[in-house]
Amino acid sequence: MERILYSDNFWEFKGEGEYSDRKFLMGSPFPVMMILVSYLWFVLRFGPAVMKNREPFSLRNWLLFYNAAQVVISFIISALGIHFLWRYGLWHSTCYCEKDGTGEQIIDGSYYYFLTKVIELTDTVCFVLRKKQRQVSFLHVYHHTIMVMATWSIVKYSRTDNTVFLGVINSIVHIVMYGYYGLSVFPHLTKYLWWKKYITVMQLVQFTLMFLHILVSHVVSDCKPAYILTASVCFNTVLFMYLFGDFYVKSYIKKVKASDIVSAGKKISSNIGTKNSINYIINHHKLAGKMH
């Protein structure tokens, strides 16, 4: 029986339940919950404890393969999504997922996108095995966990035309992000990876566009996502804008200011004993004061 509810309440769902239920991990939420519980246990407790007195794994060959595969997969998903958006537009007055035979295509595309989010949990596992626990931050772990939960919920309950854009914009960002990760495996390329901070900028733009798109979709489209999905996307995109913005400030703005102060201190030391040393110290003291 088709599970399509057309009530104007908070829990409004659309979709063909039986079709998605036959797919791997989609029949019940428990397998996905077990994956996430195991993931959190490993990256927060078991993994760090096991690696505490061990040498970090290199994983160089695996990382090359994994990041290259992620770039290819993200490119394919974004290309298919862009083709859909080009054909039907960003917002729809008609639910094409219920016509034209595109409903199952949207479910399939959303399902494959969900599987990529499950695979991306590997990112954190690799951090733990390489003893880069500092990168296993709240932002990182929460982001990976919530993406699995959200994409599973979309495939299970609320596939609409207007959720395609969310996957497209995220996949485009991931092409660049995993491309960077792949290149960073080669130490001699580090000096060419100065553009790392712009990946965070892309992510901030991504969350802004997602927030605006889901809101506009809910206002102007007759193919509205579920109310709870709209609320969840709005909450998490705002949260991610704050968390990623805070990360950007701490990683790139405050670090630059700190390095400027250190550089000024070195110049002061080198100028001690010269006739301009007093003026140099005064000027750089003013500079440091402005930075605070």
PDB file of N, CA and C in Angstrom, residues 122-215:
ATOM      1  N   THR A 122      33.768   6.341   7.233  1.00  0.00           N
ATOM      2  CA  THR A 122      35.159   5.880   7.147  1.00  0.00           C
ATOM      3  C   THR A 122      36.139   7.021   7.384  1.00  0.00           C
ATOM      4  N   ASP A 123      35.754   8.249   7.046  1.00  0.00           N
ATOM      5  CA  ASP A 123      36.631   9.409   7.267  1.00  0.00           C
ATOM      6  C   ASP A 123      37.150   9.430   8.705  1.00  0.00           C
ATOM      7  N   THR A 124      36.215   9.301   9.640  1.00  0.00           N
ATOM      8  CA  THR A 124      36.570   9.393  11.059  1.00  0.00           C
ATOM      9  C   THR A 124      37.384   8.189  11.508  1.00  0.00           C
ATOM     10  N   VAL A 125      37.026   7.015  11.008  1.00  0.00           N
ATOM     11  CA  VAL A 125      37.776   5.803  11.347  1.00  0.00           C
ATOM     12  C   VAL A 125      39.237   5.962  10.931  1.00  0.00           C
ATOM     13  N   CYS A 126      39.462   6.538   9.761  1.00  0.00           N
ATOM     14  CA  CYS A 126      40.835   6.761   9.290  1.00  0.00           C
ATOM     15  C   CYS A 126      41.577   7.747  10.189  1.00  0.00           C
ATOM     16  N   PHE A 127      40.891   8.785  10.653  1.00  0.00           N
ATOM     17  CA  PHE A 127      41.522   9.731  11.582  1.00  0.00           C
ATOM     18  C   PHE A 127      42.010   9.004  12.835  1.00  0.00           C
ATOM     19  N   VAL A 128      41.162   8.123  13.364  1.00  0.00           N
ATOM     20  CA  VAL A 128      41.512   7.391  14.586  1.00  0.00           C
ATOM     21  C   VAL A 128      42.703   6.472  14.338  1.00  0.00           C
ATOM     22  N   LEU A 129      42.677   5.730  13.241  1.00  0.00           N
ATOM     23  CA  LEU A 129      43.758   4.785  12.945  1.00  0.00           C
ATOM     24  C   LEU A 129      45.069   5.494  12.628  1.00  0.00           C
ATOM     25  N   ARG A 130      44.987   6.737  12.171  1.00  0.00           N
ATOM     26  CA  ARG A 130      46.202   7.515  11.891  1.00  0.00           C
ATOM     27  C   ARG A 130      46.604   8.374  13.100  1.00  0.00           C
ATOM     28  N   LYS A 131      45.892   8.201  14.211  1.00  0.00           N
ATOM     29  CA  LYS A 131      46.140   8.936  15.461  1.00  0.00           C
ATOM     30  C   LYS A 131      46.047  10.444  15.251  1.00  0.00           C
ATOM     31  N   LYS A 132      45.034  10.849  14.524  1.00  0.00           N
ATOM     32  CA  LYS A 132      44.742  12.268  14.341  1.00  0.00           C
ATOM     33  C   LYS A 132      43.458  12.590  15.103  1.00  0.00           C
ATOM     34  N   GLN A 133      43.468  12.280  16.384  1.00  0.00           N
ATOM     35  CA  GLN A 133      42.266  12.403  17.200  1.00  0.00           C
ATOM     36  C   GLN A 133      41.796  13.847  17.323  1.00  0.00           C
ATOM     37  N   ARG A 134      42.703  14.795  17.145  1.00  0.00           N
ATOM     38  CA  ARG A 134      42.311  16.203  17.220  1.00  0.00           C
ATOM     39  C   ARG A 134      41.274  16.547  16.152  1.00  0.00           C
ATOM     40  N   GLN A 135      41.298  15.814  15.046  1.00  0.00           N
ATOM     41  CA  GLN A 135      40.347  16.069  13.972  1.00  0.00           C
ATOM     42  C   GLN A 135      38.996  15.398  14.215  1.00  0.00           C
ATOM     43  N   VAL A 136      38.936  14.543  15.236  1.00  0.00           N
ATOM     44  CA  VAL A 136      37.663  13.911  15.592  1.00  0.00           C
ATOM     45  C   VAL A 136      36.929  14.863  16.535  1.00  0.00           C
ATOM     46  N   SER A 137      36.525  15.986  16.013  1.00  0.00           N
ATOM     47  CA  SER A 137      35.882  17.041  16.796  1.00  0.00           C
ATOM     48  C   SER A 137      34.378  16.808  16.881  1.00  0.00           C
ATOM     49  N   PHE A 138      33.726  17.564  17.747  1.00  0.00           N
ATOM     50  CA  PHE A 138      32.262  17.494  17.829  1.00  0.00           C
ATOM     51  C   PHE A 138      31.644  17.819  16.480  1.00  0.00           C
ATOM     52  N   LEU A 139      32.147  18.856  15.817  1.00  0.00           N
ATOM     53  CA  LEU A 139      31.633  19.250  14.508  1.00  0.00           C
ATOM     54  C   LEU A 139      31.725  18.092  13.526  1.00  0.00           C
ATOM     55  N   HIS A 140      32.878  17.454  13.455  1.00  0.00           N
ATOM     56  CA  HIS A 140      33.090  16.369  12.496  1.00  0.00           C
ATOM     57  C   HIS A 140      32.158  15.189  12.773  1.00  0.00           C
ATOM     58  N   VAL A 141      32.126  14.744  14.024  1.00  0.00           N
ATOM     59  CA  VAL A 141      31.344  13.559  14.376  1.00  0.00           C
ATOM     60  C   VAL A 141      29.848  13.832  14.246  1.00  0.00           C
ATOM     61  N   TYR A 142      29.395  14.983  14.722  1.00  0.00           N
ATOM     62  CA  TYR A 142      27.973  15.319  14.622  1.00  0.00           C
ATOM     63  C   TYR A 142      27.546  15.426  13.163  1.00  0.00           C
ATOM     64  N   HIS A 143      28.372  16.059  12.350  1.00  0.00           N
ATOM     65  CA  HIS A 143      28.054  16.235  10.929  1.00  0.00           C
ATOM     66  C   HIS A 143      27.869  14.882  10.242  1.00  0.00           C
ATOM     67  N   HIS A 144      28.800  13.963  10.455  1.00  0.00           N
ATOM     68  CA  HIS A 144      28.707  12.652   9.807  1.00  0.00           C
ATOM     69  C   HIS A 144      27.513  11.856  10.330  1.00  0.00           C
ATOM     70  N   THR A 145      27.266  11.943  11.623  1.00  0.00           N
ATOM     71  CA  THR A 145      26.159  11.190  12.213  1.00  0.00           C
ATOM     72  C   THR A 145      24.811  11.698  11.723  1.00  0.00           C
ATOM     73  N   ILE A 146      24.626  13.002  11.749  1.00  0.00           N
ATOM     74  CA  ILE A 146      23.325  13.567  11.377  1.00  0.00           C
ATOM     75  C   ILE A 146      23.044  13.403   9.895  1.00  0.00           C
ATOM     76  N   MET A 147      24.101  13.386   9.059  1.00  0.00           N
ATOM     77  CA  MET A 147      23.894  13.206   7.622  1.00  0.00           C
ATOM     78  C   MET A 147      23.373  11.807   7.310  1.00  0.00           C
ATOM     79  N   VAL A 148      23.857  10.805   8.021  1.00  0.00           N
ATOM     80  CA  VAL A 148      23.335   9.449   7.829  1.00  0.00           C
ATOM     81  C   VAL A 148      21.870   9.384   8.249  1.00  0.00           C
ATOM     82  N   MET A 149      21.555   9.958   9.398  1.00  0.00           N
ATOM     83  CA  MET A 149      20.180   9.933   9.892  1.00  0.00           C
ATOM     84  C   MET A 149      19.240  10.691   8.961  1.00  0.00           C
ATOM     85  N   ALA A 150      19.677  11.859   8.500  1.00  0.00           N
ATOM     86  CA  ALA A 150      18.818  12.702   7.662  1.00  0.00           C
ATOM     87  C   ALA A 150      18.561  12.067   6.304  1.00  0.00           C
ATOM     88  N   THR A 151      19.612  11.547   5.673  1.00  0.00           N
ATOM     89  CA  THR A 151      19.426  10.965   4.337  1.00  0.00           C
ATOM     90  C   THR A 151      18.607   9.681   4.405  1.00  0.00           C
ATOM     91  N   TRP A 152      18.778   8.903   5.468  1.00  0.00           N
ATOM     92  CA  TRP A 152      17.938   7.711   5.632  1.00  0.00           C
ATOM     93  C   TRP A 152      16.473   8.117   5.754  1.00  0.00           C
ATOM     94  N   SER A 153      16.207   9.149   6.528  1.00  0.00           N
ATOM     95  CA  SER A 153      14.827   9.607   6.735  1.00  0.00           C
ATOM     96  C   SER A 153      14.209  10.110   5.438  1.00  0.00           C
ATOM     97  N   ILE A 154      15.010  10.788   4.611  1.00  0.00           N
ATOM     98  CA  ILE A 154      14.497  11.292   3.336  1.00  0.00           C
ATOM     99  C   ILE A 154      14.110  10.136   2.426  1.00  0.00           C
ATOM    100  N   VAL A 155      14.993   9.135   2.309  1.00  0.00           N
ATOM    101  CA  VAL A 155      14.700   7.984   1.452  1.00  0.00           C
ATOM    102  C   VAL A 155      13.483   7.227   1.972  1.00  0.00           C
ATOM    103  N   LYS A 156      13.383   7.105   3.267  1.00  0.00           N
ATOM    104  CA  LYS A 156      12.318   6.308   3.878  1.00  0.00           C
ATOM    105  C   LYS A 156      10.964   7.004   3.808  1.00  0.00           C
ATOM    106  N   TYR A 157      10.952   8.318   4.053  1.00  0.00           N
ATOM    107  CA  TYR A 157       9.684   8.986   4.286  1.00  0.00           C
ATOM    108  C   TYR A 157       9.363  10.169   3.380  1.00  0.00           C
ATOM    109  N   SER A 158      10.349  10.900   2.925  1.00  0.00           N
ATOM    110  CA  SER A 158      10.018  12.209   2.343  1.00  0.00           C
ATOM    111  C   SER A 158      10.813  12.534   1.089  1.00  0.00           C
ATOM    112  N   ARG A 159      10.802  11.619   0.109  1.00  0.00           N
ATOM    113  CA  ARG A 159      11.456  11.936  -1.157  1.00  0.00           C
ATOM    114  C   ARG A 159      10.546  12.855  -1.955  1.00  0.00           C
ATOM    115  N   THR A 160      11.004  14.032  -2.229  1.00  0.00           N
ATOM    116  CA  THR A 160      10.281  14.932  -3.122  1.00  0.00           C
ATOM    117  C   THR A 160      11.282  15.531  -4.087  1.00  0.00           C
ATOM    118  N   ASP A 161      10.767  16.150  -5.148  1.00  0.00           N
ATOM    119  CA  ASP A 161      11.644  16.776  -6.140  1.00  0.00           C
ATOM    120  C   ASP A 161      12.568  17.795  -5.483  1.00  0.00           C
ATOM    121  N   ASN A 162      12.068  18.452  -4.458  1.00  0.00           N
ATOM    122  CA  ASN A 162      12.807  19.570  -3.868  1.00  0.00           C
ATOM    123  C   ASN A 162      13.934  19.144  -2.932  1.00  0.00           C
ATOM    124  N   THR A 163      14.091  17.850  -2.694  1.00  0.00           N
ATOM    125  CA  THR A 163      15.237  17.400  -1.902  1.00  0.00           C
ATOM    126  C   THR A 163      16.450  17.115  -2.783  1.00  0.00           C
ATOM    127  N   VAL A 164      16.248  17.092  -4.111  1.00  0.00           N
ATOM    128  CA  VAL A 164      17.355  16.796  -5.032  1.00  0.00           C
ATOM    129  C   VAL A 164      18.450  17.846  -4.916  1.00  0.00           C
ATOM    130  N   PHE A 165      18.057  19.113  -4.801  1.00  0.00           N
ATOM    131  CA  PHE A 165      19.036  20.205  -4.738  1.00  0.00           C
ATOM    132  C   PHE A 165      19.999  20.026  -3.571  1.00  0.00           C
ATOM    133  N   LEU A 166      19.498  19.537  -2.438  1.00  0.00           N
ATOM    134  CA  LEU A 166      20.341  19.372  -1.256  1.00  0.00           C
ATOM    135  C   LEU A 166      21.497  18.418  -1.541  1.00  0.00           C
ATOM    136  N   GLY A 167      21.183  17.309  -2.220  1.00  0.00           N
ATOM    137  CA  GLY A 167      22.219  16.342  -2.555  1.00  0.00           C
ATOM    138  C   GLY A 167      23.185  16.856  -3.599  1.00  0.00           C
ATOM    139  N   VAL A 168      22.684  17.646  -4.547  1.00  0.00           N
ATOM    140  CA  VAL A 168      23.535  18.181  -5.617  1.00  0.00           C
ATOM    141  C   VAL A 168      24.573  19.140  -5.055  1.00  0.00           C
ATOM    142  N   ILE A 169      24.137  20.104  -4.264  1.00  0.00           N
ATOM    143  CA  ILE A 169      25.063  21.118  -3.754  1.00  0.00           C
ATOM    144  C   ILE A 169      26.088  20.483  -2.819  1.00  0.00           C
ATOM    145  N   ASN A 170      25.666  19.493  -2.028  1.00  0.00           N
ATOM    146  CA  ASN A 170      26.596  18.808  -1.133  1.00  0.00           C
ATOM    147  C   ASN A 170      27.617  17.987  -1.916  1.00  0.00           C
ATOM    148  N   SER A 171      27.188  17.342  -2.993  1.00  0.00           N
ATOM    149  CA  SER A 171      28.100  16.529  -3.803  1.00  0.00           C
ATOM    150  C   SER A 171      29.126  17.395  -4.519  1.00  0.00           C
ATOM    151  N   ILE A 172      28.733  18.580  -4.959  1.00  0.00           N
ATOM    152  CA  ILE A 172      29.678  19.492  -5.607  1.00  0.00           C
ATOM    153  C   ILE A 172      30.784  19.891  -4.633  1.00  0.00           C
ATOM    154  N   VAL A 173      30.399  20.216  -3.409  1.00  0.00           N
ATOM    155  CA  VAL A 173      31.397  20.563  -2.388  1.00  0.00           C
ATOM    156  C   VAL A 173      32.324  19.380  -2.125  1.00  0.00           C
ATOM    157  N   HIS A 174      31.766  18.174  -2.124  1.00  0.00           N
ATOM    158  CA  HIS A 174      32.568  16.986  -1.831  1.00  0.00           C
ATOM    159  C   HIS A 174      33.557  16.654  -2.946  1.00  0.00           C
ATOM    160  N   ILE A 175      33.261  17.041  -4.168  1.00  0.00           N
ATOM    161  CA  ILE A 175      34.238  16.861  -5.248  1.00  0.00           C
ATOM    162  C   ILE A 175      35.521  17.609  -4.905  1.00  0.00           C
ATOM    163  N   VAL A 176      35.364  18.853  -4.479  1.00  0.00           N
ATOM    164  CA  VAL A 176      36.523  19.683  -4.126  1.00  0.00           C
ATOM    165  C   VAL A 176      37.177  19.172  -2.848  1.00  0.00           C
ATOM    166  N   MET A 177      36.362  18.842  -1.848  1.00  0.00           N
ATOM    167  CA  MET A 177      36.889  18.439  -0.542  1.00  0.00           C
ATOM    168  C   MET A 177      37.697  17.146  -0.629  1.00  0.00           C
ATOM    169  N   TYR A 178      37.125  16.120  -1.261  1.00  0.00           N
ATOM    170  CA  TYR A 178      37.851  14.855  -1.358  1.00  0.00           C
ATOM    171  C   TYR A 178      39.001  14.939  -2.355  1.00  0.00           C
ATOM    172  N   GLY A 179      38.900  15.853  -3.313  1.00  0.00           N
ATOM    173  CA  GLY A 179      40.041  16.115  -4.177  1.00  0.00           C
ATOM    174  C   GLY A 179      41.204  16.660  -3.374  1.00  0.00           C
ATOM    175  N   TYR A 180      40.901  17.570  -2.463  1.00  0.00           N
ATOM    176  CA  TYR A 180      41.939  18.120  -1.573  1.00  0.00           C
ATOM    177  C   TYR A 180      42.540  17.028  -0.697  1.00  0.00           C
ATOM    178  N   TYR A 181      41.672  16.207  -0.081  1.00  0.00           N
ATOM    179  CA  TYR A 181      42.169  15.133   0.784  1.00  0.00           C
ATOM    180  C   TYR A 181      43.077  14.176   0.019  1.00  0.00           C
ATOM    181  N   GLY A 182      42.697  13.875  -1.228  1.00  0.00           N
ATOM    182  CA  GLY A 182      43.517  12.979  -2.032  1.00  0.00           C
ATOM    183  C   GLY A 182      44.878  13.562  -2.336  1.00  0.00           C
ATOM    184  N   LEU A 183      44.913  14.840  -2.683  1.00  0.00           N
ATOM    185  CA  LEU A 183      46.185  15.499  -2.990  1.00  0.00           C
ATOM    186  C   LEU A 183      47.060  15.642  -1.752  1.00  0.00           C
ATOM    187  N   SER A 184      46.431  15.815  -0.587  1.00  0.00           N
ATOM    188  CA  SER A 184      47.203  16.016   0.645  1.00  0.00           C
ATOM    189  C   SER A 184      47.957  14.761   1.075  1.00  0.00           C
ATOM    190  N   VAL A 185      47.639  13.624   0.465  1.00  0.00           N
ATOM    191  CA  VAL A 185      48.371  12.394   0.762  1.00  0.00           C
ATOM    192  C   VAL A 185      49.822  12.508   0.302  1.00  0.00           C
ATOM    193  N   PHE A 186      50.058  13.347  -0.720  1.00  0.00           N
ATOM    194  CA  PHE A 186      51.406  13.527  -1.255  1.00  0.00           C
ATOM    195  C   PHE A 186      52.078  14.712  -0.554  1.00  0.00           C
ATOM    196  N   PRO A 187      53.081  14.483   0.285  1.00  0.00           N
ATOM    197  CA  PRO A 187      53.723  15.569   1.045  1.00  0.00           C
ATOM    198  C   PRO A 187      54.297  16.672   0.160  1.00  0.00           C
ATOM    199  N   HIS A 188      54.821  16.314  -1.020  1.00  0.00           N
ATOM    200  CA  HIS A 188      55.448  17.325  -1.871  1.00  0.00           C
ATOM    201  C   HIS A 188      54.438  18.270  -2.511  1.00  0.00           C
ATOM    202  N   LEU A 189      53.136  17.963  -2.365  1.00  0.00           N
ATOM    203  CA  LEU A 189      52.101  18.835  -2.922  1.00  0.00           C
ATOM    204  C   LEU A 189      51.533  19.799  -1.881  1.00  0.00           C
ATOM    205  N   THR A 190      51.985  19.680  -0.644  1.00  0.00           N
ATOM    206  CA  THR A 190      51.431  20.490   0.447  1.00  0.00           C
ATOM    207  C   THR A 190      51.484  21.982   0.143  1.00  0.00           C
ATOM    208  N   LYS A 191      52.591  22.435  -0.432  1.00  0.00           N
ATOM    209  CA  LYS A 191      52.750  23.869  -0.697  1.00  0.00           C
ATOM    210  C   LYS A 191      51.759  24.390  -1.732  1.00  0.00           C
ATOM    211  N   TYR A 192      51.161  23.484  -2.500  1.00  0.00           N
ATOM    212  CA  TYR A 192      50.181  23.898  -3.509  1.00  0.00           C
ATOM    213  C   TYR A 192      48.744  23.845  -2.987  1.00  0.00           C
ATOM    214  N   LEU A 193      48.573  23.441  -1.732  1.00  0.00           N
ATOM    215  CA  LEU A 193      47.230  23.272  -1.171  1.00  0.00           C
ATOM    216  C   LEU A 193      46.846  24.441  -0.271  1.00  0.00           C
ATOM    217  N   TRP A 194      47.248  25.635  -0.679  1.00  0.00           N
ATOM    218  CA  TRP A 194      46.956  26.846   0.087  1.00  0.00           C
ATOM    219  C   TRP A 194      45.464  27.168   0.128  1.00  0.00           C
ATOM    220  N   TRP A 195      44.697  26.536  -0.758  1.00  0.00           N
ATOM    221  CA  TRP A 195      43.279  26.871  -0.898  1.00  0.00           C
ATOM    222  C   TRP A 195      42.384  26.070   0.047  1.00  0.00           C
ATOM    223  N   LYS A 196      42.980  25.405   1.034  1.00  0.00           N
ATOM    224  CA  LYS A 196      42.192  24.589   1.964  1.00  0.00           C
ATOM    225  C   LYS A 196      41.079  25.385   2.640  1.00  0.00           C
ATOM    226  N   LYS A 197      41.388  26.608   3.051  1.00  0.00           N
ATOM    227  CA  LYS A 197      40.393  27.387   3.799  1.00  0.00           C
ATOM    228  C   LYS A 197      39.155  27.697   2.964  1.00  0.00           C
ATOM    229  N   TYR A 198      39.305  27.702   1.637  1.00  0.00           N
ATOM    230  CA  TYR A 198      38.162  28.014   0.787  1.00  0.00           C
ATOM    231  C   TYR A 198      37.165  26.857   0.722  1.00  0.00           C
ATOM    232  N   ILE A 199      37.604  25.668   1.129  1.00  0.00           N
ATOM    233  CA  ILE A 199      36.659  24.558   1.239  1.00  0.00           C
ATOM    234  C   ILE A 199      35.646  24.863   2.338  1.00  0.00           C
ATOM    235  N   THR A 200      36.123  25.425   3.445  1.00  0.00           N
ATOM    236  CA  THR A 200      35.215  25.817   4.527  1.00  0.00           C
ATOM    237  C   THR A 200      34.273  26.919   4.064  1.00  0.00           C
ATOM    238  N   VAL A 201      34.783  27.851   3.264  1.00  0.00           N
ATOM    239  CA  VAL A 201      33.930  28.907   2.706  1.00  0.00           C
ATOM    240  C   VAL A 201      32.846  28.285   1.833  1.00  0.00           C
ATOM    241  N   MET A 202      33.222  27.311   0.993  1.00  0.00           N
ATOM    242  CA  MET A 202      32.243  26.611   0.153  1.00  0.00           C
ATOM    243  C   MET A 202      31.183  25.927   1.004  1.00  0.00           C
ATOM    244  N   GLN A 203      31.599  25.344   2.126  1.00  0.00           N
ATOM    245  CA  GLN A 203      30.640  24.679   3.001  1.00  0.00           C
ATOM    246  C   GLN A 203      29.669  25.675   3.626  1.00  0.00           C
ATOM    247  N   LEU A 204      30.167  26.837   3.998  1.00  0.00           N
ATOM    248  CA  LEU A 204      29.290  27.873   4.554  1.00  0.00           C
ATOM    249  C   LEU A 204      28.283  28.349   3.513  1.00  0.00           C
ATOM    250  N   VAL A 205      28.737  28.526   2.276  1.00  0.00           N
ATOM    251  CA  VAL A 205      27.832  28.906   1.183  1.00  0.00           C
ATOM    252  C   VAL A 205      26.809  27.796   0.950  1.00  0.00           C
ATOM    253  N   GLN A 206      27.280  26.558   0.997  1.00  0.00           N
ATOM    254  CA  GLN A 206      26.406  25.403   0.815  1.00  0.00           C
ATOM    255  C   GLN A 206      25.260  25.408   1.822  1.00  0.00           C
ATOM    256  N   PHE A 207      25.572  25.578   3.094  1.00  0.00           N
ATOM    257  CA  PHE A 207      24.532  25.544   4.126  1.00  0.00           C
ATOM    258  C   PHE A 207      23.565  26.719   3.981  1.00  0.00           C
ATOM    259  N   THR A 208      24.083  27.858   3.566  1.00  0.00           N
ATOM    260  CA  THR A 208      23.214  29.017   3.336  1.00  0.00           C
ATOM    261  C   THR A 208      22.225  28.730   2.212  1.00  0.00           C
ATOM    262  N   LEU A 209      22.721  28.163   1.105  1.00  0.00           N
ATOM    263  CA  LEU A 209      21.858  27.841  -0.035  1.00  0.00           C
ATOM    264  C   LEU A 209      20.842  26.761   0.329  1.00  0.00           C
ATOM    265  N   MET A 210      21.263  25.778   1.110  1.00  0.00           N
ATOM    266  CA  MET A 210      20.331  24.733   1.551  1.00  0.00           C
ATOM    267  C   MET A 210      19.202  25.324   2.389  1.00  0.00           C
ATOM    268  N   PHE A 211      19.575  26.197   3.309  1.00  0.00           N
ATOM    269  CA  PHE A 211      18.591  26.831   4.186  1.00  0.00           C
ATOM    270  C   PHE A 211      17.568  27.619   3.367  1.00  0.00           C
ATOM    271  N   LEU A 212      18.062  28.432   2.440  1.00  0.00           N
ATOM    272  CA  LEU A 212      17.170  29.251   1.618  1.00  0.00           C
ATOM    273  C   LEU A 212      16.308  28.385   0.707  1.00  0.00           C
ATOM    274  N   HIS A 213      16.905  27.352   0.126  1.00  0.00           N
ATOM    275  CA  HIS A 213      16.168  26.514  -0.821  1.00  0.00           C
ATOM    276  C   HIS A 213      15.029  25.761  -0.145  1.00  0.00           C
ATOM    277  N   ILE A 214      15.295  25.178   1.023  1.00  0.00           N
ATOM    278  CA  ILE A 214      14.257  24.392   1.687  1.00  0.00           C
ATOM    279  C   ILE A 214      13.125  25.292   2.170  1.00  0.00           C
ATOM    280  N   LEU A 215      13.455  26.525   2.586  1.00  0.00           N
ATOM    281  CA  LEU A 215      12.414  27.463   3.010  1.00  0.00           C
ATOM    282  C   LEU A 215      11.542  27.889   1.836  1.00  0.00           C
TER     283      LEU A 215
END
